[in-house]
Tab-separated table of C-alpha atoms in Angstrom:
chain	number	residue	atom	x	y	z
T	1	MET	CA	21.617	-6.510	18.989
T	2	GLN	CA	23.222	-3.247	17.937
T	3	LYS	CA	23.002	-0.359	20.382
T	4	SER	CA	22.662	2.403	17.810
T	5	TYR	CA	20.958	2.604	14.435
T	6	ASP	CA	20.606	4.826	11.397
T	7	LEU	CA	16.827	4.363	11.289
T	8	VAL	CA	14.339	3.272	13.933
T	9	PHE	CA	10.865	2.256	12.760
T	10	TRP	CA	8.029	2.199	15.308
T	11	GLN	CA	5.112	0.021	14.141
T	12	ASN	CA	1.959	-1.549	15.534
T	13	THR	CA	2.876	-4.956	14.026
T	14	PRO	CA	5.425	-6.503	11.670
T	15	SER	CA	4.223	-5.873	8.129
T	16	LEU	CA	4.508	-8.102	5.087
T	17	HIS	CA	4.155	-4.989	2.936
T	18	GLN	CA	6.923	-3.024	4.677
T	19	ALA	CA	9.436	-5.876	4.864
T	20	PRO	CA	10.792	-5.288	1.307
T	21	LEU	CA	11.555	-1.664	2.215
T	22	MET	CA	13.454	-2.790	5.336
T	23	ARG	CA	15.500	-5.259	3.290
T	24	ALA	CA	16.284	-2.576	0.702
T	25	LEU	CA	17.444	-0.168	3.404
T	26	THR	CA	19.669	-2.753	5.077
T	27	SER	CA	20.926	-5.143	2.398
T	28	GLY	CA	20.646	-2.616	-0.437
T	29	LEU	CA	21.803	0.656	1.123
T	30	GLY	CA	23.734	-0.743	4.071
T	31	LYS	CA	21.757	1.159	6.719
T	32	ARG	CA	21.441	-0.070	10.291
T	33	VAL	CA	17.726	-0.509	10.936
T	34	LEU	CA	15.734	-1.312	14.060
T	35	VAL	CA	12.034	-2.148	13.875
T	36	VAL	CA	9.998	-1.928	17.079
T	37	ALA	CA	6.508	-3.467	16.898
T	38	ALA	CA	3.826	-3.039	19.559
T	39	GLY	CA	2.451	-6.527	18.898
T	40	ASP	CA	2.932	-9.623	16.795
T	41	VAL	CA	1.149	-10.479	13.551
T	42	SER	CA	-2.548	-11.099	14.207
T	43	ALA	CA	-4.340	-14.369	13.479
T	44	ALA	CA	-6.391	-12.572	10.822
T	45	ARG	CA	-3.234	-11.438	9.025
T	46	LEU	CA	-1.720	-14.904	9.288
T	47	ALA	CA	-4.880	-16.288	7.676
T	48	MET	CA	-4.287	-13.854	4.797
T	49	GLY	CA	-0.841	-15.316	4.133
T	50	TRP	CA	1.370	-13.096	6.303
T	51	GLU	CA	3.629	-15.962	7.381
T	52	GLY	CA	7.411	-15.721	7.465
T	53	ILE	CA	7.812	-11.945	7.285
T	54	ASP	CA	11.467	-11.323	6.396
T	55	TYR	CA	13.022	-8.033	7.501
T	56	GLY	CA	16.490	-9.135	6.380
T	57	PRO	CA	19.371	-7.850	8.548
T	58	ALA	CA	17.106	-5.368	10.366
T	59	ASP	CA	16.749	-5.994	14.095
T	60	LEU	CA	13.194	-6.597	15.315
T	61	VAL	CA	11.763	-6.031	18.791
T	62	ILE	CA	8.185	-7.179	19.412
T	63	LYS	CA	5.968	-6.174	22.352
T	64	PRO	CA	8.548	-4.137	24.282
T	65	SER	CA	7.750	-3.136	27.837
T	66	SER	CA	7.475	0.507	28.871
T	67	SER	CA	11.001	0.426	30.291
T	68	GLN	CA	12.336	-1.173	27.100
T	69	ILE	CA	10.720	1.562	25.020
T	70	GLU	CA	12.350	4.241	27.165
T	71	ALA	CA	15.720	2.504	26.827
T	72	LEU	CA	15.387	2.127	23.050
T	73	VAL	CA	14.633	5.825	22.727
T	74	GLU	CA	17.511	6.898	24.975
T	75	ASN	CA	20.005	4.606	23.218
T	76	ASN	CA	18.983	5.905	19.800
T	77	ARG	CA	18.548	9.651	20.159
T	78	GLY	CA	21.393	9.985	17.678
T	79	ALA	CA	19.655	7.910	14.986
T	80	THR	CA	19.300	9.703	11.669
T	81	ALA	CA	15.518	9.308	11.867
T	82	HIS	CA	12.765	7.761	13.958
T	83	ILE	CA	9.865	6.785	11.704
T	84	PHE	CA	6.413	6.065	13.158
T	85	SER	CA	3.691	4.116	11.356
T	86	GLY	CA	0.476	6.089	11.706
T	87	VAL	CA	-0.532	9.347	13.356
T	88	SER	CA	-2.951	7.534	15.655
T	89	SER	CA	-0.425	4.956	16.777
T	90	TYR	CA	-0.688	2.363	19.525
T	91	PRO	CA	-0.087	3.460	23.155
T	92	GLY	CA	3.461	2.092	23.236
T	93	MET	CA	4.338	3.969	20.067
T	94	ARG	CA	2.858	7.198	21.446
T	95	ARG	CA	4.997	6.656	24.549
T	96	ALA	CA	8.064	6.427	22.310
T	97	MET	CA	7.105	9.599	20.433
T	98	ASN	CA	6.569	11.514	23.687
T	99	ALA	CA	9.871	10.315	25.148
T	100	LEU	CA	11.712	11.184	21.953
T	101	THR	CA	10.367	14.731	21.760
T	102	ARG	CA	11.211	15.445	25.396
T	103	GLY	CA	14.926	15.287	24.637
T	104	GLY	CA	17.440	15.522	21.850
T	105	HIS	CA	16.719	13.909	18.512
T	106	ARG	CA	17.436	14.455	14.839
T	107	HIS	CA	14.553	13.686	12.474
T	108	ILE	CA	11.018	12.461	13.219
T	109	ALA	CA	8.845	11.100	10.424
T	110	ILE	CA	5.414	9.516	10.211
T	111	ILE	CA	4.180	7.086	7.550
T	112	THR	CA	0.407	7.256	7.325
T	113	GLU	CA	-2.469	6.102	5.178
T	114	PRO	CA	-5.559	8.317	4.848
T	115	TRP	CA	-8.420	7.762	7.233
T	116	ASP	CA	-11.675	6.340	5.909
T	117	PRO	CA	-13.796	9.478	5.351
T	118	ARG	CA	-17.127	7.712	4.741
T	119	GLY	CA	-20.204	8.566	6.784
T	120	LEU	CA	-20.491	9.789	10.370
T	121	ALA	CA	-17.655	7.519	11.452
T	122	GLY	CA	-15.461	9.281	8.897
T	123	LYS	CA	-16.279	12.676	10.380
T	124	LEU	CA	-15.400	11.383	13.846
T	125	ARG	CA	-12.110	10.028	12.539
T	126	ALA	CA	-11.299	13.447	11.083
T	127	LEU	CA	-11.910	15.037	14.494
T	128	LYS	CA	-9.692	12.437	16.181
T	129	PHE	CA	-6.843	13.021	13.750
T	130	ALA	CA	-7.258	16.785	14.070
T	131	PHE	CA	-6.897	16.475	17.837
T	132	ARG	CA	-3.860	14.196	17.661
T	133	GLY	CA	-2.212	16.172	14.887
T	134	LYS	CA	-1.944	19.484	16.693
T	135	SER	CA	1.753	19.105	17.389
T	136	TRP	CA	3.017	19.045	13.818
T	137	HIS	CA	6.081	21.027	14.868
T	138	HIS	CA	7.538	17.772	16.264
T	139	VAL	CA	7.262	16.096	12.846
T	140	ASP	CA	9.895	16.799	10.187
T	141	THR	CA	8.369	14.605	7.451
T	142	LEU	CA	4.909	13.147	6.972
T	143	PHE	CA	5.073	10.311	4.440
T	144	ALA	CA	1.487	10.305	3.149
T	145	CYS	CA	0.301	7.198	1.314
T	146	GLY	CA	-1.790	8.434	-1.607
T	147	VAL	CA	-3.427	11.651	-2.781
T	148	LEU	CA	-6.257	11.465	-0.236
T	149	ALA	CA	-3.807	11.247	2.672
T	150	ARG	CA	-1.894	14.282	1.412
T	151	LYS	CA	-5.111	16.309	1.135
T	152	GLN	CA	-6.429	15.179	4.516
T	153	PHE	CA	-3.326	15.980	6.531
T	154	ALA	CA	-2.733	19.250	4.729
T	155	SER	CA	-6.283	20.234	5.712
T	156	LEU	CA	-5.372	19.580	9.367
T	157	GLY	CA	-2.544	22.092	9.209
T	158	CYS	CA	0.477	19.950	8.361
T	159	GLU	CA	2.778	22.185	6.319
T	160	LEU	CA	2.941	21.197	2.663
T	161	GLU	CA	6.739	21.386	2.801
T	162	LYS	CA	6.733	18.480	5.254
T	163	ILE	CA	4.418	16.167	3.282
T	164	ALA	CA	6.109	13.549	1.087
T	165	PRO	CA	4.245	11.074	-1.156
T	166	PHE	CA	4.698	7.484	-0.064
T	167	GLY	CA	3.173	4.028	-0.361
T	168	TYR	CA	3.850	0.322	-0.008
T	169	PHE	CA	6.618	-1.214	-2.069
T	170	VAL	CA	6.962	-4.868	-2.996
T	171	ASP	CA	9.630	-7.041	-4.565
T	172	PRO	CA	9.274	-8.127	-8.183
T	173	PRO	CA	7.770	-11.595	-8.581
T	174	ALA	CA	10.135	-14.541	-8.607
T	175	ARG	CA	9.077	-15.229	-12.188
T	176	SER	CA	8.284	-12.537	-14.722
T	177	ASP	CA	7.916	-14.826	-17.739
T	178	ASN	CA	5.018	-17.235	-17.349
T	179	GLY	CA	4.965	-18.327	-20.964
T	180	PRO	CA	2.488	-17.408	-23.688
T	181	ARG	CA	-1.038	-16.589	-22.556
T	182	VAL	CA	-3.784	-18.265	-24.537
T	183	GLY	CA	-7.543	-17.879	-24.640
T	184	LYS	CA	-9.559	-14.928	-23.433
T	185	PRO	CA	-7.914	-12.041	-21.561
T	186	SER	CA	-7.918	-12.702	-17.828
T	187	ILE	CA	-8.856	-10.348	-14.989
T	188	MET	CA	-8.066	-10.807	-11.305
T	189	PHE	CA	-9.597	-9.398	-8.146
T	190	ILE	CA	-7.646	-10.084	-4.958
T	191	GLY	CA	-9.038	-9.054	-1.583
T	192	THR	CA	-11.656	-9.726	1.042
T	193	LEU	CA	-15.221	-9.953	-0.213
T	194	THR	CA	-16.587	-7.021	1.784
T	195	GLU	CA	-18.597	-3.878	1.114
T	196	ARG	CA	-15.449	-1.774	1.478
T	197	LYS	CA	-13.653	-3.669	-1.298
T	198	ASP	CA	-16.856	-3.483	-3.403
T	199	PRO	CA	-16.352	-6.634	-5.503
T	200	ARG	CA	-20.035	-6.689	-6.519
T	201	THR	CA	-19.457	-3.589	-8.654
T	202	LEU	CA	-16.855	-5.527	-10.625
T	203	ILE	CA	-19.338	-8.355	-11.232
T	204	GLN	CA	-21.904	-5.804	-12.427
T	205	ALA	CA	-19.289	-4.249	-14.725
T	206	LEU	CA	-18.400	-7.628	-16.184
T	207	ALA	CA	-22.057	-8.137	-17.116
T	208	LEU	CA	-21.847	-4.929	-19.192
T	209	THR	CA	-18.925	-6.170	-21.302
T	210	PRO	CA	-19.365	-8.251	-24.488
T	211	PRO	CA	-20.065	-11.947	-23.865
T	212	GLU	CA	-17.002	-14.188	-23.836
T	213	SER	CA	-14.659	-11.184	-23.690
T	214	TRP	CA	-13.062	-11.777	-20.282
T	215	ASP	CA	-12.481	-14.412	-17.634
T	216	LEU	CA	-12.440	-13.206	-14.020
T	217	THR	CA	-10.768	-14.912	-11.053
T	218	MET	CA	-11.741	-13.600	-7.611
T	219	VAL	CA	-9.265	-14.528	-4.899
T	220	GLY	CA	-10.494	-14.044	-1.354
T	221	ASP	CA	-13.310	-14.732	1.047
T	222	GLY	CA	-15.664	-12.714	3.196
T	223	PRO	CA	-19.267	-11.946	4.113
T	224	LEU	CA	-20.293	-11.132	0.528
T	225	ARG	CA	-19.279	-14.498	-0.881
T	226	LYS	CA	-22.766	-16.042	-0.930
T	227	VAL	CA	-24.504	-12.973	-2.357
T	228	MET	CA	-21.810	-12.743	-5.020
T	229	LEU	CA	-22.353	-16.356	-6.012
T	230	ASP	CA	-26.039	-15.471	-6.374
T	231	ASP	CA	-25.104	-12.392	-8.463
T	232	VAL	CA	-23.019	-14.520	-10.801
T	233	LEU	CA	-25.887	-16.970	-11.325
T	234	GLU	CA	-28.475	-14.232	-11.804
T	235	LEU	CA	-26.310	-12.405	-14.369
T	236	ASN	CA	-25.467	-15.647	-16.186
T	237	LEU	CA	-21.738	-15.228	-15.588
T	238	SER	CA	-20.912	-18.618	-14.078
T	239	HIS	CA	-18.834	-19.557	-17.128
T	240	ARG	CA	-16.793	-16.333	-16.825
T	241	VAL	CA	-16.170	-16.025	-13.078
T	242	SER	CA	-14.267	-18.379	-10.780
T	243	PHE	CA	-13.772	-18.022	-7.034
T	244	VAL	CA	-10.624	-19.028	-5.136
T	245	HIS	CA	-11.035	-19.115	-1.365
T	246	ARG	CA	-7.382	-18.503	-0.472
T	247	MET	CA	-4.033	-18.335	-2.236
T	248	ALA	CA	-0.554	-18.089	-0.718
T	249	ASN	CA	1.193	-14.794	-1.402
T	250	ASN	CA	3.839	-16.336	-3.661
T	251	LYS	CA	1.088	-17.994	-5.698
T	252	VAL	CA	-0.753	-14.674	-5.909
T	253	ARG	CA	2.377	-13.044	-7.293
T	254	ASP	CA	2.727	-15.749	-9.962
T	255	ALA	CA	-0.950	-15.436	-10.883
T	256	LEU	CA	-0.651	-11.659	-11.221
T	257	ALA	CA	2.322	-12.057	-13.537
T	258	ALA	CA	0.252	-14.355	-15.739
T	259	CYS	CA	-3.013	-12.369	-15.938
T	260	ASP	CA	-3.816	-9.398	-18.166
T	261	LEU	CA	-5.420	-7.001	-15.701
T	262	LEU	CA	-6.008	-6.463	-11.996
T	263	VAL	CA	-9.132	-4.620	-10.855
T	264	LEU	CA	-9.446	-3.066	-7.382
T	265	PRO	CA	-12.839	-1.257	-7.178
T	266	SER	CA	-12.778	-0.421	-3.441
T	267	GLN	CA	-15.073	2.168	-1.894
T	268	TYR	CA	-12.048	2.973	0.278
T	269	ASP	CA	-8.590	1.454	0.576
T	270	GLY	CA	-5.838	3.072	2.615
T	271	TRP	CA	-3.417	1.719	0.042
T	272	GLY	CA	-4.116	-1.581	-1.728
T	273	ALA	CA	-0.745	-3.343	-1.946
T	274	VAL	CA	-2.040	-5.742	-4.587
T	275	VAL	CA	-1.795	-2.829	-7.045
T	276	SER	CA	1.909	-2.513	-6.229
T	277	GLU	CA	2.288	-6.267	-6.755
T	278	ALA	CA	0.550	-6.169	-10.136
T	279	LEU	CA	2.602	-3.260	-11.451
T	280	MET	CA	5.866	-4.869	-10.355
T	281	ALA	CA	4.784	-7.930	-12.362
T	282	GLY	CA	4.152	-5.809	-15.445
T	283	THR	CA	0.377	-6.186	-15.189
T	284	PRO	CA	-1.752	-3.024	-15.624
T	285	VAL	CA	-4.562	-2.185	-13.222
T	286	ILE	CA	-7.985	-0.605	-13.012
T	287	VAL	CA	-8.266	0.984	-9.575
T	288	SER	CA	-10.831	3.215	-7.915
T	289	ASN	CA	-9.966	6.814	-7.080
T	290	THR	CA	-10.447	6.115	-3.361
T	291	CYS	CA	-7.484	3.704	-3.190
T	292	GLY	CA	-4.183	5.155	-2.027
T	293	SER	CA	-2.356	3.051	-4.608
T	294	SER	CA	-4.094	4.954	-7.423
T	295	ASP	CA	-1.154	7.329	-6.886
T	296	PHE	CA	0.921	4.861	-8.915
T	297	VAL	CA	-1.449	5.078	-11.905
T	298	ALA	CA	-0.606	8.241	-13.802
T	299	SER	CA	-0.717	7.101	-17.434
T	300	ASN	CA	-2.144	4.451	-19.712
T	301	LEU	CA	1.025	2.470	-19.090
T	302	GLN	CA	-0.025	1.678	-15.532
T	303	GLY	CA	-3.778	1.410	-16.202
T	304	GLU	CA	-6.941	3.349	-15.450
T	305	ILE	CA	-8.454	5.175	-12.468
T	306	VAL	CA	-12.255	5.007	-12.115
T	307	ARG	CA	-14.708	6.432	-9.617
T	308	PHE	CA	-15.819	3.900	-7.034
T	309	GLY	CA	-19.299	2.435	-7.244
T	310	ARG	CA	-19.580	3.029	-11.010
T	311	PRO	CA	-19.855	-0.311	-12.852
T	312	GLY	CA	-20.325	1.559	-16.137
T	313	GLU	CA	-16.942	3.266	-15.724
T	314	ILE	CA	-15.233	-0.037	-14.993
T	315	ALA	CA	-16.938	-1.606	-18.026
T	316	GLN	CA	-15.753	1.271	-20.209
T	317	ALA	CA	-12.203	0.897	-18.888
T	318	LEU	CA	-12.372	-2.834	-19.614
T	319	HIS	CA	-13.604	-2.065	-23.122
T	320	GLU	CA	-10.641	0.258	-23.703
T	321	ARG	CA	-8.259	-2.409	-22.458
T	322	LEU	CA	-9.758	-4.965	-24.847
T	323	ARG	CA	-8.161	-3.068	-27.699
T	324	THR	CA	-4.674	-3.941	-26.501
T	325	SER	CA	-5.253	-7.185	-24.594
T	326	PRO	CA	-3.937	-9.732	-23.952
T	327	VAL	CA	-1.009	-7.716	-22.642
T	328	THR	CA	1.942	-8.095	-24.998
T	329	ASP	CA	5.345	-9.150	-23.751
T	330	GLU	CA	6.711	-5.788	-24.896
T	331	ALA	CA	4.103	-3.785	-22.949
T	332	ARG	CA	4.644	-5.931	-19.870
T	333	SER	CA	8.407	-5.431	-20.096
T	334	ILE	CA	8.039	-1.639	-20.400
T	335	LEU	CA	5.774	-1.558	-17.330
T	336	ARG	CA	8.133	-3.773	-15.318
T	337	ASN	CA	11.085	-1.546	-16.204
T	338	TRP	CA	9.158	1.540	-15.076
T	339	ALA	CA	8.158	-0.168	-11.843
T	340	ASN	CA	11.725	-1.231	-11.075
T	341	GLU	CA	12.902	2.357	-11.535
T	342	ALA	CA	10.026	4.104	-9.780
T	343	ILE	CA	8.229	1.926	-7.196
T	344	SER	CA	10.656	-0.841	-6.284
T	345	PRO	CA	11.805	-1.210	-2.660
T	346	ARG	CA	15.254	0.046	-3.722
T	347	ALA	CA	13.778	3.195	-5.301
T	348	ALA	CA	11.646	3.783	-2.195
T	349	ALA	CA	14.593	3.238	0.159
T	350	GLU	CA	16.750	5.755	-1.685
T	351	TYR	CA	13.885	8.263	-1.701
T	352	LEU	CA	13.179	7.783	2.022
T	353	TRP	CA	16.851	8.196	2.966
T	354	LYS	CA	17.218	11.296	0.796
T	355	THR	CA	14.090	12.774	2.399
T	356	VAL	CA	15.001	12.174	6.048
T	357	THR	CA	18.578	13.441	5.536
T	358	ARG	CA	17.645	16.720	3.833
T	359	GLU	CA	18.534	19.974	5.558
T	360	LYS	CA	16.117	21.508	8.042
T	361	ASP	CA	13.367	23.623	6.463
T	362	VAL	CA	14.085	22.151	3.001
T	363	PRO	CA	10.855	20.961	1.328
T	364	THR	CA	10.418	17.275	0.581
T	365	PHE	CA	11.456	15.937	-2.813
T	366	PRO	CA	9.267	14.643	-5.666
T	367	ALA	CA	8.635	10.915	-5.395
T	368	PRO	CA	10.310	8.763	-8.071
T	369	TRP	CA	6.966	7.541	-9.426
T	370	THR	CA	5.960	11.137	-10.168
T	371	GLU	CA	9.205	11.923	-11.974
T	372	SER	CA	9.608	8.897	-14.213
T	373	ILE	CA	6.294	8.678	-16.058
């Protein structure tokens, strides 16, 4: 293992959704990257298809001891940047942050999603983040995933000049041409069937669209599965809705490249990487305004943003999409080209490197997805 690195990432676990960025930084930009993870991939994540996470040439250390963390910090004080995943990180990661700030270092950055602001628990989370975010002077860049995250951390006193838009960036699908699409336009929902993901609102919206206008495939499982099956029967949608218990990630990517629209109606989603996957495949999206990935939807090219919990708004967005669906090869190609320029791992890697190597006290730069629409 190398003794010094350009970038050191401190994470709670290896991430399927951050692996493309690591590969772009190493194989694409030639940077020396170390990833330190507090723990291994959980059984729940493995059940969701997180097998075989590939960080490319990046070095990976999992479950380091306290002494190993201290040594990794001391050996890499000269790294261009240390980048921590989350403000409220795991104890080992906090130990690394504390050790780093006690001595010499160059650039410290944090990548963070917003916290879930719903209900009393949301208020308590805000208090926790306010307490842990008092020492913003140690942080040179806060990579905030989505509009909500930028607003939340600015409200806690993080200087606007330090906040940089960020997200999760995925590779293009292995296949972008799945042949001609026939029959009715197809919608996909991909995610756990939980209240937070709010898939029942999508079913209610589908009932408000003209009969025989769409087919919907719901990929995922969860506690709402039975009640959703009942909803489909009650609304007489059995011929329009199919359920898939589980699908491997590569199969999901192929399915997204073949469908006409992805819908993510979540009440709250820190990001929602499936939106990134759809856009990279050239498939437009309908996404709720409480998903971090709605940051990628800034024009009709990418899709529509709706308020969560509003089946009528989703139905209206579906109706608008009917006018141009199925998605034409030309429209899909235009969207893919935009995605490759603006939200690909390579674009994100170049943006991250430019941001962490800027001069002190220089404000962060516009993100590529905000410049290229």
